[in-house]
Structures are given as structure tokens and as C-alpha cells.
PDB file of C-alpha atoms in Angstrom:
ATOM      1  CA  UNK A   1       0.034  -0.069   0.119  1.00 54.00           C
ATOM      2  CA  UNK A   2       1.799   3.729  -0.966  1.00 62.00           C
ATOM      3  CA  UNK A   3      -1.229   5.651   0.140  1.00 62.00           C
ATOM      4  CA  UNK A   4      -0.492   7.254   3.358  1.00 53.00           C
ATOM      5  CA  UNK A   5      -2.553   9.675   5.549  1.00 43.00           C
ATOM      6  CA  UNK A   6      -2.060  13.064   6.086  1.00 46.00           C
ATOM      7  CA  UNK A   7       0.781  13.121   8.965  1.00 45.00           C
ATOM      8  CA  UNK A   8       1.796  15.900  11.685  1.00 50.00           C
ATOM      9  CA  UNK A   9       5.549  15.838  12.638  1.00 46.00           C
ATOM     10  CA  UNK A  10       7.471  16.196  15.727  1.00 46.00           C
ATOM     11  CA  UNK A  11       8.731  19.877  14.817  1.00 59.00           C
ATOM     12  CA  UNK A  12       4.967  20.847  14.057  1.00 52.00           C
ATOM     13  CA  UNK A  13       4.627  19.726  17.765  1.00 53.00           C
ATOM     14  CA  UNK A  14       7.270  21.345  19.162  1.00 65.00           C
ATOM     15  CA  UNK A  15       6.220  24.707  17.393  1.00 72.00           C
ATOM     16  CA  UNK A  16       2.834  24.173  19.041  1.00 74.00           C
ATOM     17  CA  UNK A  17       4.182  23.436  22.390  1.00 87.00           C
ATOM     18  CA  UNK A  18       7.079  26.524  21.871  1.00 86.00           C
ATOM     19  CA  UNK A  19       4.073  29.394  20.938  1.00 90.00           C
ATOM     20  CA  UNK A  20       1.866  27.960  24.244  1.00 92.00           C
ATOM     21  CA  UNK A  21       4.697  28.334  26.305  1.00 94.00           C
ATOM     22  CA  UNK A  22       5.569  31.815  25.088  1.00 94.00           C
ATOM     23  CA  UNK A  23       2.520  33.032  25.794  1.00 93.00           C
ATOM     24  CA  UNK A  24       1.900  31.579  29.160  1.00 93.00           C
ATOM     25  CA  UNK A  25       4.812  33.526  29.973  1.00 95.00           C
ATOM     26  CA  UNK A  26       4.207  37.259  28.875  1.00 93.00           C
ATOM     27  CA  UNK A  27       1.455  39.649  30.083  1.00 93.00           C
ATOM     28  CA  UNK A  28      -2.358  38.622  29.807  1.00 92.00           C
ATOM     29  CA  UNK A  29      -2.674  41.932  28.288  1.00 94.00           C
ATOM     30  CA  UNK A  30      -0.130  41.503  25.587  1.00 95.00           C
ATOM     31  CA  UNK A  31      -1.830  39.614  22.497  1.00 94.00           C
ATOM     32  CA  UNK A  32       0.961  37.760  20.291  1.00 93.00           C
ATOM     33  CA  UNK A  33      -0.098  36.455  16.576  1.00 90.00           C
ATOM     34  CA  UNK A  34       1.496  34.389  14.358  1.00 86.00           C
ATOM     35  CA  UNK A  35       2.577  34.823  11.448  1.00 77.00           C
ATOM     36  CA  UNK A  36       0.899  32.558   8.647  1.00 62.00           C
ATOM     37  CA  UNK A  37       3.151  29.634   8.039  1.00 62.00           C
ATOM     38  CA  UNK A  38       5.662  29.353   5.768  1.00 58.00           C
ATOM     39  CA  UNK A  39       7.195  32.281   7.617  1.00 61.00           C
ATOM     40  CA  UNK A  40      10.395  33.724   6.825  1.00 65.00           C
ATOM     41  CA  UNK A  41      12.365  35.037   9.442  1.00 77.00           C
ATOM     42  CA  UNK A  42       9.369  36.290  11.822  1.00 88.00           C
ATOM     43  CA  UNK A  43       7.296  33.657  13.299  1.00 91.00           C
ATOM     44  CA  UNK A  44       5.491  35.606  15.848  1.00 92.00           C
ATOM     45  CA  UNK A  45       4.692  39.126  16.407  1.00 94.00           C
ATOM     46  CA  UNK A  46       3.998  40.815  19.794  1.00 95.00           C
ATOM     47  CA  UNK A  47       1.200  43.794  19.967  1.00 95.00           C
ATOM     48  CA  UNK A  48       1.582  45.684  23.413  1.00 95.00           C
ATOM     49  CA  UNK A  49      -0.399  46.895  25.394  1.00 95.00           C
ATOM     50  CA  UNK A  50      -1.283  49.224  28.389  1.00 92.00           C
ATOM     51  CA  UNK A  51      -3.516  47.663  31.484  1.00 89.00           C
ATOM     52  CA  UNK A  52      -5.421  50.818  32.216  1.00 89.00           C
ATOM     53  CA  UNK A  53      -7.719  49.186  34.313  1.00 90.00           C
ATOM     54  CA  UNK A  54      -8.489  45.771  36.196  1.00 87.00           C
ATOM     55  CA  UNK A  55     -10.532  45.219  32.791  1.00 89.00           C
ATOM     56  CA  UNK A  56      -9.238  47.310  30.260  1.00 91.00           C
ATOM     57  CA  UNK A  57      -5.912  47.582  28.193  1.00 92.00           C
ATOM     58  CA  UNK A  58      -5.423  49.905  25.616  1.00 93.00           C
ATOM     59  CA  UNK A  59      -2.955  49.026  22.973  1.00 93.00           C
ATOM     60  CA  UNK A  60       0.416  50.946  22.649  1.00 93.00           C
ATOM     61  CA  UNK A  61       0.732  50.859  18.900  1.00 93.00           C
ATOM     62  CA  UNK A  62       3.891  48.723  19.752  1.00 94.00           C
ATOM     63  CA  UNK A  63       5.392  45.341  18.210  1.00 95.00           C
ATOM     64  CA  UNK A  64       7.899  43.195  18.531  1.00 96.00           C
ATOM     65  CA  UNK A  65       8.904  40.830  15.537  1.00 95.00           C
ATOM     66  CA  UNK A  66      10.124  37.849  16.957  1.00 95.00           C
ATOM     67  CA  UNK A  67      11.640  34.552  15.410  1.00 94.00           C
ATOM     68  CA  UNK A  68      10.867  31.299  17.478  1.00 94.00           C
ATOM     69  CA  UNK A  69      13.203  28.388  18.047  1.00 94.00           C
ATOM     70  CA  UNK A  70      12.572  25.257  20.026  1.00 92.00           C
ATOM     71  CA  UNK A  71      15.063  22.462  21.970  1.00 92.00           C
ATOM     72  CA  UNK A  72      13.692  19.420  23.647  1.00 92.00           C
ATOM     73  CA  UNK A  73      16.717  20.572  26.366  1.00 91.00           C
ATOM     74  CA  UNK A  74      19.109  22.953  26.654  1.00 92.00           C
ATOM     75  CA  UNK A  75      22.920  23.202  28.158  1.00 92.00           C
ATOM     76  CA  UNK A  76      23.883  25.984  30.250  1.00 95.00           C
ATOM     77  CA  UNK A  77      27.415  27.013  29.873  1.00 96.00           C
ATOM     78  CA  UNK A  78      29.635  29.582  31.600  1.00 96.00           C
ATOM     79  CA  UNK A  79      31.409  31.867  29.305  1.00 95.00           C
ATOM     80  CA  UNK A  80      34.292  34.232  30.110  1.00 96.00           C
ATOM     81  CA  UNK A  81      32.678  37.939  28.544  1.00 95.00           C
ATOM     82  CA  UNK A  82      36.369  40.149  28.050  1.00 95.00           C
ATOM     83  CA  UNK A  83      35.407  43.875  28.182  1.00 95.00           C
ATOM     84  CA  UNK A  84      35.344  45.307  24.584  1.00 94.00           C
ATOM     85  CA  UNK A  85      35.334  49.130  23.090  1.00 89.00           C
ATOM     86  CA  UNK A  86      32.496  50.582  21.551  1.00 89.00           C
ATOM     87  CA  UNK A  87      31.875  48.793  18.378  1.00 92.00           C
ATOM     88  CA  UNK A  88      29.859  51.926  16.678  1.00 87.00           C
ATOM     89  CA  UNK A  89      32.894  53.394  16.469  1.00 86.00           C
ATOM     90  CA  UNK A  90      35.599  50.777  15.123  1.00 85.00           C
ATOM     91  CA  UNK A  91      36.342  47.105  15.029  1.00 86.00           C
ATOM     92  CA  UNK A  92      36.434  44.349  18.070  1.00 91.00           C
ATOM     93  CA  UNK A  93      38.508  44.877  20.462  1.00 92.00           C
ATOM     94  CA  UNK A  94      39.010  42.615  23.181  1.00 93.00           C
ATOM     95  CA  UNK A  95      40.647  44.078  27.286  1.00 93.00           C
ATOM     96  CA  UNK A  96      41.383  40.333  28.346  1.00 92.00           C
ATOM     97  CA  UNK A  97      42.665  42.317  31.301  1.00 93.00           C
ATOM     98  CA  UNK A  98      39.429  43.308  32.608  1.00 95.00           C
ATOM     99  CA  UNK A  99      36.175  40.231  32.266  1.00 94.00           C
ATOM    100  CA  UNK A 100      33.535  38.658  34.010  1.00 96.00           C
ATOM    101  CA  UNK A 101      32.107  35.007  33.805  1.00 96.00           C
ATOM    102  CA  UNK A 102      28.831  34.662  32.622  1.00 96.00           C
ATOM    103  CA  UNK A 103      25.678  31.552  32.370  1.00 96.00           C
ATOM    104  CA  UNK A 104      24.844  31.510  28.941  1.00 97.00           C
ATOM    105  CA  UNK A 105      23.208  29.145  26.617  1.00 97.00           C
ATOM    106  CA  UNK A 106      23.973  28.897  23.005  1.00 96.00           C
ATOM    107  CA  UNK A 107      22.026  28.138  19.771  1.00 96.00           C
ATOM    108  CA  UNK A 108      23.190  27.702  16.102  1.00 96.00           C
ATOM    109  CA  UNK A 109      21.452  29.733  13.851  1.00 95.00           C
ATOM    110  CA  UNK A 110      21.545  29.642   9.928  1.00 94.00           C
ATOM    111  CA  UNK A 111      23.788  32.322   7.865  1.00 95.00           C
ATOM    112  CA  UNK A 112      20.407  33.203   6.049  1.00 93.00           C
ATOM    113  CA  UNK A 113      18.241  33.532   8.793  1.00 93.00           C
ATOM    114  CA  UNK A 114      20.715  36.099  10.201  1.00 95.00           C
ATOM    115  CA  UNK A 115      21.348  37.755   6.596  1.00 94.00           C
ATOM    116  CA  UNK A 116      17.619  37.966   6.695  1.00 92.00           C
ATOM    117  CA  UNK A 117      17.331  40.310   9.788  1.00 93.00           C
ATOM    118  CA  UNK A 118      20.390  41.975   8.863  1.00 94.00           C
ATOM    119  CA  UNK A 119      18.692  43.515   5.435  1.00 92.00           C
ATOM    120  CA  UNK A 120      16.007  44.465   7.736  1.00 89.00           C
ATOM    121  CA  UNK A 121      17.505  46.892   9.507  1.00 90.00           C
ATOM    122  CA  UNK A 122      16.828  48.290  13.066  1.00 90.00           C
ATOM    123  CA  UNK A 123      14.327  50.135  13.096  1.00 91.00           C
ATOM    124  CA  UNK A 124      12.021  47.508  14.625  1.00 89.00           C
ATOM    125  CA  UNK A 125      12.994  45.064  16.944  1.00 94.00           C
ATOM    126  CA  UNK A 126      13.436  41.573  15.760  1.00 96.00           C
ATOM    127  CA  UNK A 127      13.948  39.007  18.898  1.00 97.00           C
ATOM    128  CA  UNK A 128      15.053  35.238  18.960  1.00 97.00           C
ATOM    129  CA  UNK A 129      12.875  33.536  21.300  1.00 97.00           C
ATOM    130  CA  UNK A 130      14.589  30.365  22.403  1.00 96.00           C
ATOM    131  CA  UNK A 131      12.317  27.964  23.824  1.00 96.00           C
ATOM    132  CA  UNK A 132      13.629  25.114  25.599  1.00 95.00           C
ATOM    133  CA  UNK A 133      10.272  22.303  26.150  1.00 94.00           C
ATOM    134  CA  UNK A 134      12.407  20.254  29.131  1.00 92.00           C
ATOM    135  CA  UNK A 135      12.448  23.662  31.666  1.00 94.00           C
ATOM    136  CA  UNK A 136       9.905  25.568  29.316  1.00 95.00           C
ATOM    137  CA  UNK A 137      12.451  28.565  30.062  1.00 96.00           C
ATOM    138  CA  UNK A 138      12.461  30.918  26.635  1.00 97.00           C
ATOM    139  CA  UNK A 139      15.521  32.654  26.651  1.00 97.00           C
ATOM    140  CA  UNK A 140      15.483  35.639  24.466  1.00 98.00           C
ATOM    141  CA  UNK A 141      18.035  38.038  22.563  1.00 98.00           C
ATOM    142  CA  UNK A 142      17.470  41.172  20.494  1.00 98.00           C
ATOM    143  CA  UNK A 143      19.064  40.312  16.656  1.00 97.00           C
ATOM    144  CA  UNK A 144      19.295  43.545  15.203  1.00 95.00           C
ATOM    145  CA  UNK A 145      21.598  44.507  18.033  1.00 97.00           C
ATOM    146  CA  UNK A 146      22.956  41.248  18.071  1.00 97.00           C
ATOM    147  CA  UNK A 147      24.433  41.675  14.730  1.00 97.00           C
ATOM    148  CA  UNK A 148      25.229  45.298  14.922  1.00 96.00           C
ATOM    149  CA  UNK A 149      27.415  45.448  18.411  1.00 96.00           C
ATOM    150  CA  UNK A 150      28.719  41.873  18.044  1.00 97.00           C
ATOM    151  CA  UNK A 151      28.661  39.853  14.767  1.00 97.00           C
ATOM    152  CA  UNK A 152      29.246  42.002  12.301  1.00 96.00           C
ATOM    153  CA  UNK A 153      32.439  43.729  14.331  1.00 95.00           C
ATOM    154  CA  UNK A 154      33.584  40.595  15.068  1.00 94.00           C
ATOM    155  CA  UNK A 155      33.088  38.242  12.200  1.00 93.00           C
ATOM    156  CA  UNK A 156      31.984  41.043   9.490  1.00 92.00           C
ATOM    157  CA  UNK A 157      32.465  38.447   6.393  1.00 94.00           C
ATOM    158  CA  UNK A 158      29.640  35.765   8.888  1.00 94.00           C
ATOM    159  CA  UNK A 159      28.154  35.489   5.587  1.00 94.00           C
ATOM    160  CA  UNK A 160      30.793  32.612   4.438  1.00 94.00           C
ATOM    161  CA  UNK A 161      29.874  30.952   6.974  1.00 94.00           C
ATOM    162  CA  UNK A 162      26.904  28.435   7.082  1.00 95.00           C
ATOM    163  CA  UNK A 163      25.929  28.869  10.682  1.00 95.00           C
ATOM    164  CA  UNK A 164      26.921  31.397  13.623  1.00 96.00           C
ATOM    165  CA  UNK A 165      26.783  29.877  17.597  1.00 96.00           C
ATOM    166  CA  UNK A 166      24.971  32.360  19.306  1.00 97.00           C
ATOM    167  CA  UNK A 167      25.741  33.288  22.810  1.00 97.00           C
ATOM    168  CA  UNK A 168      22.408  34.063  24.967  1.00 98.00           C
ATOM    169  CA  UNK A 169      22.708  35.055  28.792  1.00 97.00           C
ATOM    170  CA  UNK A 170      20.578  33.012  30.807  1.00 97.00           C
ATOM    171  CA  UNK A 171      19.296  36.463  32.696  1.00 97.00           C
ATOM    172  CA  UNK A 172      17.530  37.102  29.351  1.00 98.00           C
ATOM    173  CA  UNK A 173      14.524  34.679  30.510  1.00 97.00           C
ATOM    174  CA  UNK A 174      10.977  35.471  29.491  1.00 96.00           C
ATOM    175  CA  UNK A 175       9.991  34.374  32.921  1.00 95.00           C
ATOM    176  CA  UNK A 176      11.803  36.611  34.897  1.00 95.00           C
ATOM    177  CA  UNK A 177       9.165  39.646  34.357  1.00 92.00           C
ATOM    178  CA  UNK A 178      10.968  42.110  36.425  1.00 93.00           C
ATOM    179  CA  UNK A 179      13.886  41.763  33.176  1.00 95.00           C
ATOM    180  CA  UNK A 180      12.046  40.185  30.691  1.00 96.00           C
ATOM    181  CA  UNK A 181       9.035  42.782  30.648  1.00 94.00           C
ATOM    182  CA  UNK A 182      11.215  45.997  30.575  1.00 94.00           C
ATOM    183  CA  UNK A 183      13.286  44.211  28.144  1.00 96.00           C
ATOM    184  CA  UNK A 184      10.402  43.753  26.005  1.00 96.00           C
ATOM    185  CA  UNK A 185       9.403  47.429  26.955  1.00 95.00           C
ATOM    186  CA  UNK A 186      11.709  49.050  25.530  1.00 95.00           C
ATOM    187  CA  UNK A 187      12.334  46.973  22.619  1.00 96.00           C
ATOM    188  CA  UNK A 188       8.607  48.399  22.091  1.00 96.00           C
ATOM    189  CA  UNK A 189       9.373  51.457  21.866  1.00 95.00           C
ATOM    190  CA  UNK A 190      11.943  51.353  19.528  1.00 96.00           C
ATOM    191  CA  UNK A 191      10.153  52.822  16.126  1.00 95.00           C
ATOM    192  CA  UNK A 192       8.962  55.530  17.971  1.00 96.00           C
ATOM    193  CA  UNK A 193      12.263  56.389  19.552  1.00 96.00           C
ATOM    194  CA  UNK A 194      14.130  56.215  16.429  1.00 96.00           C
ATOM    195  CA  UNK A 195      10.519  58.783  15.551  1.00 96.00           C
ATOM    196  CA  UNK A 196      11.704  60.940  17.926  1.00 97.00           C
ATOM    197  CA  UNK A 197      15.517  61.409  17.701  1.00 97.00           C
ATOM    198  CA  UNK A 198      14.877  62.470  13.652  1.00 96.00           C
ATOM    199  CA  UNK A 199      12.142  64.625  14.800  1.00 97.00           C
ATOM    200  CA  UNK A 200      14.936  66.291  17.348  1.00 97.00           C
ATOM    201  CA  UNK A 201      17.642  66.770  15.072  1.00 96.00           C
ATOM    202  CA  UNK A 202      15.497  68.401  12.630  1.00 95.00           C
ATOM    203  CA  UNK A 203      13.886  70.850  15.099  1.00 96.00           C
ATOM    204  CA  UNK A 204      17.179  71.398  16.737  1.00 95.00           C
ATOM    205  CA  UNK A 205      18.667  72.736  12.525  1.00 90.00           C
ATOM    206  CA  UNK A 206      15.916  75.425  12.719  1.00 90.00           C
ATOM    207  CA  UNK A 207      16.313  76.515  16.251  1.00 92.00           C
ATOM    208  CA  UNK A 208      19.540  77.389  15.218  1.00 88.00           C
ATOM    209  CA  UNK A 209      18.463  79.185  12.119  1.00 84.00           C
ATOM    210  CA  UNK A 210      15.954  81.028  14.692  1.00 87.00           C
ATOM    211  CA  UNK A 211      18.824  82.127  16.803  1.00 86.00           C
ATOM    212  CA  UNK A 212      21.481  82.602  14.644  1.00 80.00           C
ATOM    213  CA  UNK A 213      23.292  79.934  16.041  1.00 73.00           C
ATOM    214  CA  UNK A 214      26.290  77.572  14.087  1.00 67.00           C
ATOM    215  CA  UNK A 215      27.251  74.490  15.796  1.00 68.00           C
ATOM    216  CA  UNK A 216      29.175  73.699  12.466  1.00 60.00           C
ATOM    217  CA  UNK A 217      31.603  75.505  10.353  1.00 60.00           C
ATOM    218  CA  UNK A 218      30.222  75.014   6.912  1.00 62.00           C
ATOM    219  CA  UNK A 219      28.324  78.152   5.477  1.00 61.00           C
ATOM    220  CA  UNK A 220      25.638  77.422   2.953  1.00 64.00           C
ATOM    221  CA  UNK A 221      23.030  78.533   0.918  1.00 58.00           C
ATOM    222  CA  UNK A 222      20.292  78.740   3.235  1.00 58.00           C
ATOM    223  CA  UNK A 223      22.895  80.195   5.272  1.00 60.00           C
ATOM    224  CA  UNK A 224      23.489  83.376   2.762  1.00 61.00           C
ATOM    225  CA  UNK A 225      19.519  83.344   2.297  1.00 61.00           C
ATOM    226  CA  UNK A 226      18.446  84.187   5.795  1.00 60.00           C
ATOM    227  CA  UNK A 227      21.578  86.155   6.713  1.00 60.00           C
ATOM    228  CA  UNK A 228      19.578  89.515   6.846  1.00 59.00           C
ATOM    229  CA  UNK A 229      16.479  87.882   7.363  1.00 64.00           C
ATOM    230  CA  UNK A 230      16.564  86.993  11.251  1.00 69.00           C
ATOM    231  CA  UNK A 231      13.099  86.340  12.205  1.00 74.00           C
ATOM    232  CA  UNK A 232      11.258  88.664  14.932  1.00 83.00           C
ATOM    233  CA  UNK A 233      11.058  87.662  18.583  1.00 86.00           C
ATOM    234  CA  UNK A 234       7.219  87.216  18.482  1.00 88.00           C
ATOM    235  CA  UNK A 235       7.988  84.903  15.247  1.00 90.00           C
ATOM    236  CA  UNK A 236      10.684  83.104  17.529  1.00 90.00           C
ATOM    237  CA  UNK A 237       8.571  81.907  19.981  1.00 92.00           C
ATOM    238  CA  UNK A 238       5.889  81.208  18.068  1.00 93.00           C
ATOM    239  CA  UNK A 239       7.994  78.438  15.964  1.00 94.00           C
ATOM    240  CA  UNK A 240       9.683  77.205  19.823  1.00 95.00           C
ATOM    241  CA  UNK A 241       6.293  76.684  21.650  1.00 96.00           C
ATOM    242  CA  UNK A 242       4.809  74.735  17.520  1.00 97.00           C
ATOM    243  CA  UNK A 243       8.117  72.226  17.766  1.00 97.00           C
ATOM    244  CA  UNK A 244       7.123  71.770  21.298  1.00 97.00           C
ATOM    245  CA  UNK A 245       3.892  71.295  20.760  1.00 97.00           C
ATOM    246  CA  UNK A 246       4.971  68.553  17.652  1.00 96.00           C
ATOM    247  CA  UNK A 247       6.880  66.623  20.896  1.00 97.00           C
ATOM    248  CA  UNK A 248       5.442  67.436  23.875  1.00 96.00           C
ATOM    249  CA  UNK A 249       3.048  64.735  23.817  1.00 94.00           C
ATOM    250  CA  UNK A 250       4.887  61.503  21.597  1.00 93.00           C
ATOM    251  CA  UNK A 251       4.807  58.334  23.803  1.00 92.00           C
ATOM    252  CA  UNK A 252       8.525  57.908  24.600  1.00 94.00           C
ATOM    253  CA  UNK A 253       8.550  60.390  28.227  1.00 95.00           C
ATOM    254  CA  UNK A 254       7.010  58.049  30.654  1.00 87.00           C
ATOM    255  CA  UNK A 255       9.283  55.577  29.342  1.00 88.00           C
ATOM    256  CA  UNK A 256      10.904  54.875  32.768  1.00 85.00           C
ATOM    257  CA  UNK A 257      13.284  52.186  31.755  1.00 84.00           C
ATOM    258  CA  UNK A 258      15.320  55.009  30.190  1.00 91.00           C
ATOM    259  CA  UNK A 259      15.071  57.762  33.031  1.00 89.00           C
ATOM    260  CA  UNK A 260      16.541  60.422  31.226  1.00 94.00           C
ATOM    261  CA  UNK A 261      13.466  60.393  28.758  1.00 96.00           C
ATOM    262  CA  UNK A 262      11.382  61.328  31.772  1.00 95.00           C
ATOM    263  CA  UNK A 263      13.591  64.198  32.969  1.00 95.00           C
ATOM    264  CA  UNK A 264      14.201  65.462  29.239  1.00 96.00           C
ATOM    265  CA  UNK A 265      10.282  65.863  29.320  1.00 97.00           C
ATOM    266  CA  UNK A 266      10.518  67.518  32.464  1.00 96.00           C
ATOM    267  CA  UNK A 267      12.949  70.041  31.027  1.00 96.00           C
ATOM    268  CA  UNK A 268      10.962  70.226  27.979  1.00 97.00           C
ATOM    269  CA  UNK A 269       7.913  71.792  30.075  1.00 97.00           C
ATOM    270  CA  UNK A 270      10.127  73.679  31.887  1.00 96.00           C
ATOM    271  CA  UNK A 271      10.997  75.610  28.626  1.00 95.00           C
ATOM    272  CA  UNK A 272       7.498  76.509  27.716  1.00 96.00           C
ATOM    273  CA  UNK A 273       6.618  77.597  31.011  1.00 95.00           C
ATOM    274  CA  UNK A 274       9.035  80.480  29.683  1.00 93.00           C
ATOM    275  CA  UNK A 275       7.872  80.859  26.194  1.00 93.00           C
ATOM    276  CA  UNK A 276       4.291  81.063  27.850  1.00 93.00           C
ATOM    277  CA  UNK A 277       5.135  83.609  30.637  1.00 91.00           C
ATOM    278  CA  UNK A 278       4.563  87.665  29.112  1.00 85.00           C
ATOM    279  CA  UNK A 279       7.464  89.744  27.736  1.00 83.00           C
ATOM    280  CA  UNK A 280      10.250  86.925  28.524  1.00 84.00           C
ATOM    281  CA  UNK A 281      13.289  88.199  27.579  1.00 85.00           C
ATOM    282  CA  UNK A 282      14.533  85.793  24.653  1.00 84.00           C
ATOM    283  CA  UNK A 283      18.700  86.431  25.954  1.00 83.00           C
ATOM    284  CA  UNK A 284      17.445  84.702  28.759  1.00 83.00           C
ATOM    285  CA  UNK A 285      15.906  81.672  27.456  1.00 89.00           C
ATOM    286  CA  UNK A 286      18.343  81.103  23.896  1.00 91.00           C
ATOM    287  CA  UNK A 287      20.425  78.988  25.780  1.00 91.00           C
ATOM    288  CA  UNK A 288      18.093  76.954  27.443  1.00 94.00           C
ATOM    289  CA  UNK A 289      17.140  76.298  24.174  1.00 95.00           C
ATOM    290  CA  UNK A 290      20.214  75.743  22.541  1.00 93.00           C
ATOM    291  CA  UNK A 291      21.529  73.453  25.623  1.00 94.00           C
ATOM    292  CA  UNK A 292      17.182  72.005  25.522  1.00 96.00           C
ATOM    293  CA  UNK A 293      17.748  70.364  21.796  1.00 96.00           C
ATOM    294  CA  UNK A 294      21.362  69.576  22.165  1.00 95.00           C
ATOM    295  CA  UNK A 295      20.079  67.459  24.622  1.00 96.00           C
ATOM    296  CA  UNK A 296      17.497  65.805  23.178  1.00 97.00           C
ATOM    297  CA  UNK A 297      19.641  64.754  19.475  1.00 96.00           C
ATOM    298  CA  UNK A 298      22.325  63.417  21.577  1.00 96.00           C
ATOM    299  CA  UNK A 299      19.642  60.970  22.947  1.00 96.00           C
ATOM    300  CA  UNK A 300      20.264  59.494  19.228  1.00 95.00           C
ATOM    301  CA  UNK A 301      23.796  59.193  19.883  1.00 94.00           C
ATOM    302  CA  UNK A 302      23.298  57.559  23.387  1.00 94.00           C
ATOM    303  CA  UNK A 303      20.792  54.905  22.306  1.00 95.00           C
ATOM    304  CA  UNK A 304      23.408  53.939  19.418  1.00 94.00           C
ATOM    305  CA  UNK A 305      26.696  54.106  21.968  1.00 92.00           C
ATOM    306  CA  UNK A 306      24.682  52.554  25.002  1.00 93.00           C
ATOM    307  CA  UNK A 307      21.029  51.569  24.759  1.00 95.00           C
ATOM    308  CA  UNK A 308      21.784  48.698  21.800  1.00 96.00           C
ATOM    309  CA  UNK A 309      24.358  47.224  24.045  1.00 96.00           C
ATOM    310  CA  UNK A 310      21.394  46.267  26.549  1.00 96.00           C
ATOM    311  CA  UNK A 311      20.720  42.317  27.128  1.00 97.00           C
ATOM    312  CA  UNK A 312      23.365  41.312  24.693  1.00 97.00           C
ATOM    313  CA  UNK A 313      26.423  38.891  26.650  1.00 97.00           C
ATOM    314  CA  UNK A 314      29.240  42.012  26.756  1.00 96.00           C
ATOM    315  CA  UNK A 315      30.581  43.127  29.647  1.00 95.00           C
ATOM    316  CA  UNK A 316      28.579  46.762  29.233  1.00 93.00           C
ATOM    317  CA  UNK A 317      25.433  44.994  28.749  1.00 94.00           C
ATOM    318  CA  UNK A 318      25.739  43.498  31.873  1.00 95.00           C
ATOM    319  CA  UNK A 319      26.745  46.912  33.603  1.00 94.00           C
ATOM    320  CA  UNK A 320      23.770  48.446  32.661  1.00 93.00           C
ATOM    321  CA  UNK A 321      20.999  46.523  31.703  1.00 93.00           C
ATOM    322  CA  UNK A 322      20.081  44.074  35.358  1.00 94.00           C
ATOM    323  CA  UNK A 323      19.163  44.649  39.059  1.00 90.00           C
ATOM    324  CA  UNK A 324      22.651  43.007  39.967  1.00 90.00           C
ATOM    325  CA  UNK A 325      26.423  44.182  38.891  1.00 90.00           C
ATOM    326  CA  UNK A 326      28.314  41.450  37.259  1.00 91.00           C
ATOM    327  CA  UNK A 327      31.742  40.726  39.410  1.00 92.00           C
ATOM    328  CA  UNK A 328      33.999  42.046  37.574  1.00 92.00           C
ATOM    329  CA  UNK A 329      37.897  40.461  37.198  1.00 90.00           C
ATOM    330  CA  UNK A 330      41.318  42.657  37.007  1.00 89.00           C
ATOM    331  CA  UNK A 331      43.790  41.184  35.618  1.00 80.00           C
TER     332      UNK A 331
END
């Protein structure tokens, strides 16, 4: 007899069990949606919601894309993590005199998957969830950040390999709500943060023209046009208040997971209060405005230098991501 009935393979059973485990470990009011199969790098999308009462949660308009991998059992290993210079500025360089020991899980991911995620860019967060079916632990890592902050600086020709072994800190466990919920909220804010950085940069440039202030040594065609057409005081105040109205309510300021954001919002509202005063002297506020927008645009630099290192198996990430500091070994 050659004919057989349709069959359900073990891999499909493992996938279904993995999704059930993940659903149990994310907040109840978040929504997880499976991509139609076959997938091409993304298995599920998690939509983040904010609980506003016992019975109601409203969407934040924030999404995390996830590639799910399941294994029957995972071995936890200890790995030496050396101090590494800022890879946003230069190639991978380890300081062998400063390191820590970290419990990790390793997962081998095919190069095609890694290259696909790399091609998506970093404007939305793509995470890898590795599900240990025996323990029901789910370990997570941000693939965008791992690619940019570890793979490309360390192995720029990784595409010549068939696969790579990824290192995931055991601390990145979905069942640890204090760590995982904080991390996932941060990853969900990525698109809003990047949009905010772009807006701040544009406004800073325009504010420079309002005040006749330059922080770059190049004289442009626009400088030539506006040099004899300085705006009046009322125009400047109106423009500044309009800029503030565009950014004061964007959905990043209450993101306490990055403490500089609530403080920046407080400073922004302080500037607004000064601008609304009668007979305000522009000279008294000019420096405050210029400094504040410099700080706002610097958020993008801080994000690239520091925040994208969070939750990665690197010393800077270990020092800045978790409630407990690692033991640093100096030699």
C-alpha cells in the first residue's frame, strides 16, 4: 500500500508547544499573533498593550517581531565575557585584563536567517526566542542589536559561513518578569524612539537658524539667504512653541526604563512654561533652548552607543541592563 494519511511531524508539535509556553509567560494583556506559515524569518508578532484598569487594556501601537526556535533540552554553560571597546566607532577589540564569567545558552542559527534579519535594518526590534521544552524556559536576545554590536564587528565576513553560534545570557529569561517585561517594553518603543530622534535633529537645525547660531563650520546657501532676514521675537516664540507642541506628547517620555527620557520631558515643559510668560527676554532663554535641543539630539547618540548594548552578552550590557551587577575580574 503506497498511500498514507496526512502526517503531523514532531517539529510541528514542538512549534505549537513553544507558542503555548511563550503565551503563558508574556503579560496576559499583550497579544501574540502567529505569522501565516511558512514564515520567512518572523514567526510571531507581539503587540504591546497598557493596562488602564482591571478590565481594560489599550494598545500602545508597539510591536515586537520574534523568531521562535525550540529545542528538547538546553545545556547552560559558563562563558568568559571580556571588556570590548565601543563597536559603533571601531572594530572588535577585547581587553583581556578585564572580564566576567556569565551563564549562557548557545543556539546555532543559520546564516540565511541572520542575513535576512540584517537586511531588515534596526528600525523595528526582531528578537530570537529559544524555547527549552524540557524546562519550559524561554531565552531571548535582540537579533538586530546582536548583529550590529557583536556579529558584524567580530565577524564581518560571517556570510561565508553556513551558521553561527549565538550566545544568550541566561538572565534573559522570559519568565523573569522584572527583566523580561522591562526589556520587551524597551524593544517595543524602538520605532517611536527613532522617530523622536529624527524630529529632535530637524528641530535643532531649525532652532539654530532662529537664533543665528551655528554649531558647524560650514557656510551654506541657506545661511546666505537668511543672514539679513532674522526672525522677530514673536516669530521665534511662536516657532518654539510649535516645535514643543509637536514633541511634548509623543509616546516616549513616560518610558521609565530609560531614566533620561522623563527628565528630558520635564526640561521641555520647563522651557514651554518660560515661553508662555509675558514679556520674556529671549536672551534669558536662548541658551536654555539651545542646550536642551542639543541634549535631545544627543539621545540618539546615547541610544546607539549604550542602549543597543542592553541585554547582550557584553560587559557594558551586563553593567547597565540588570538589577544585579556582575563580578568584574581585573588582572
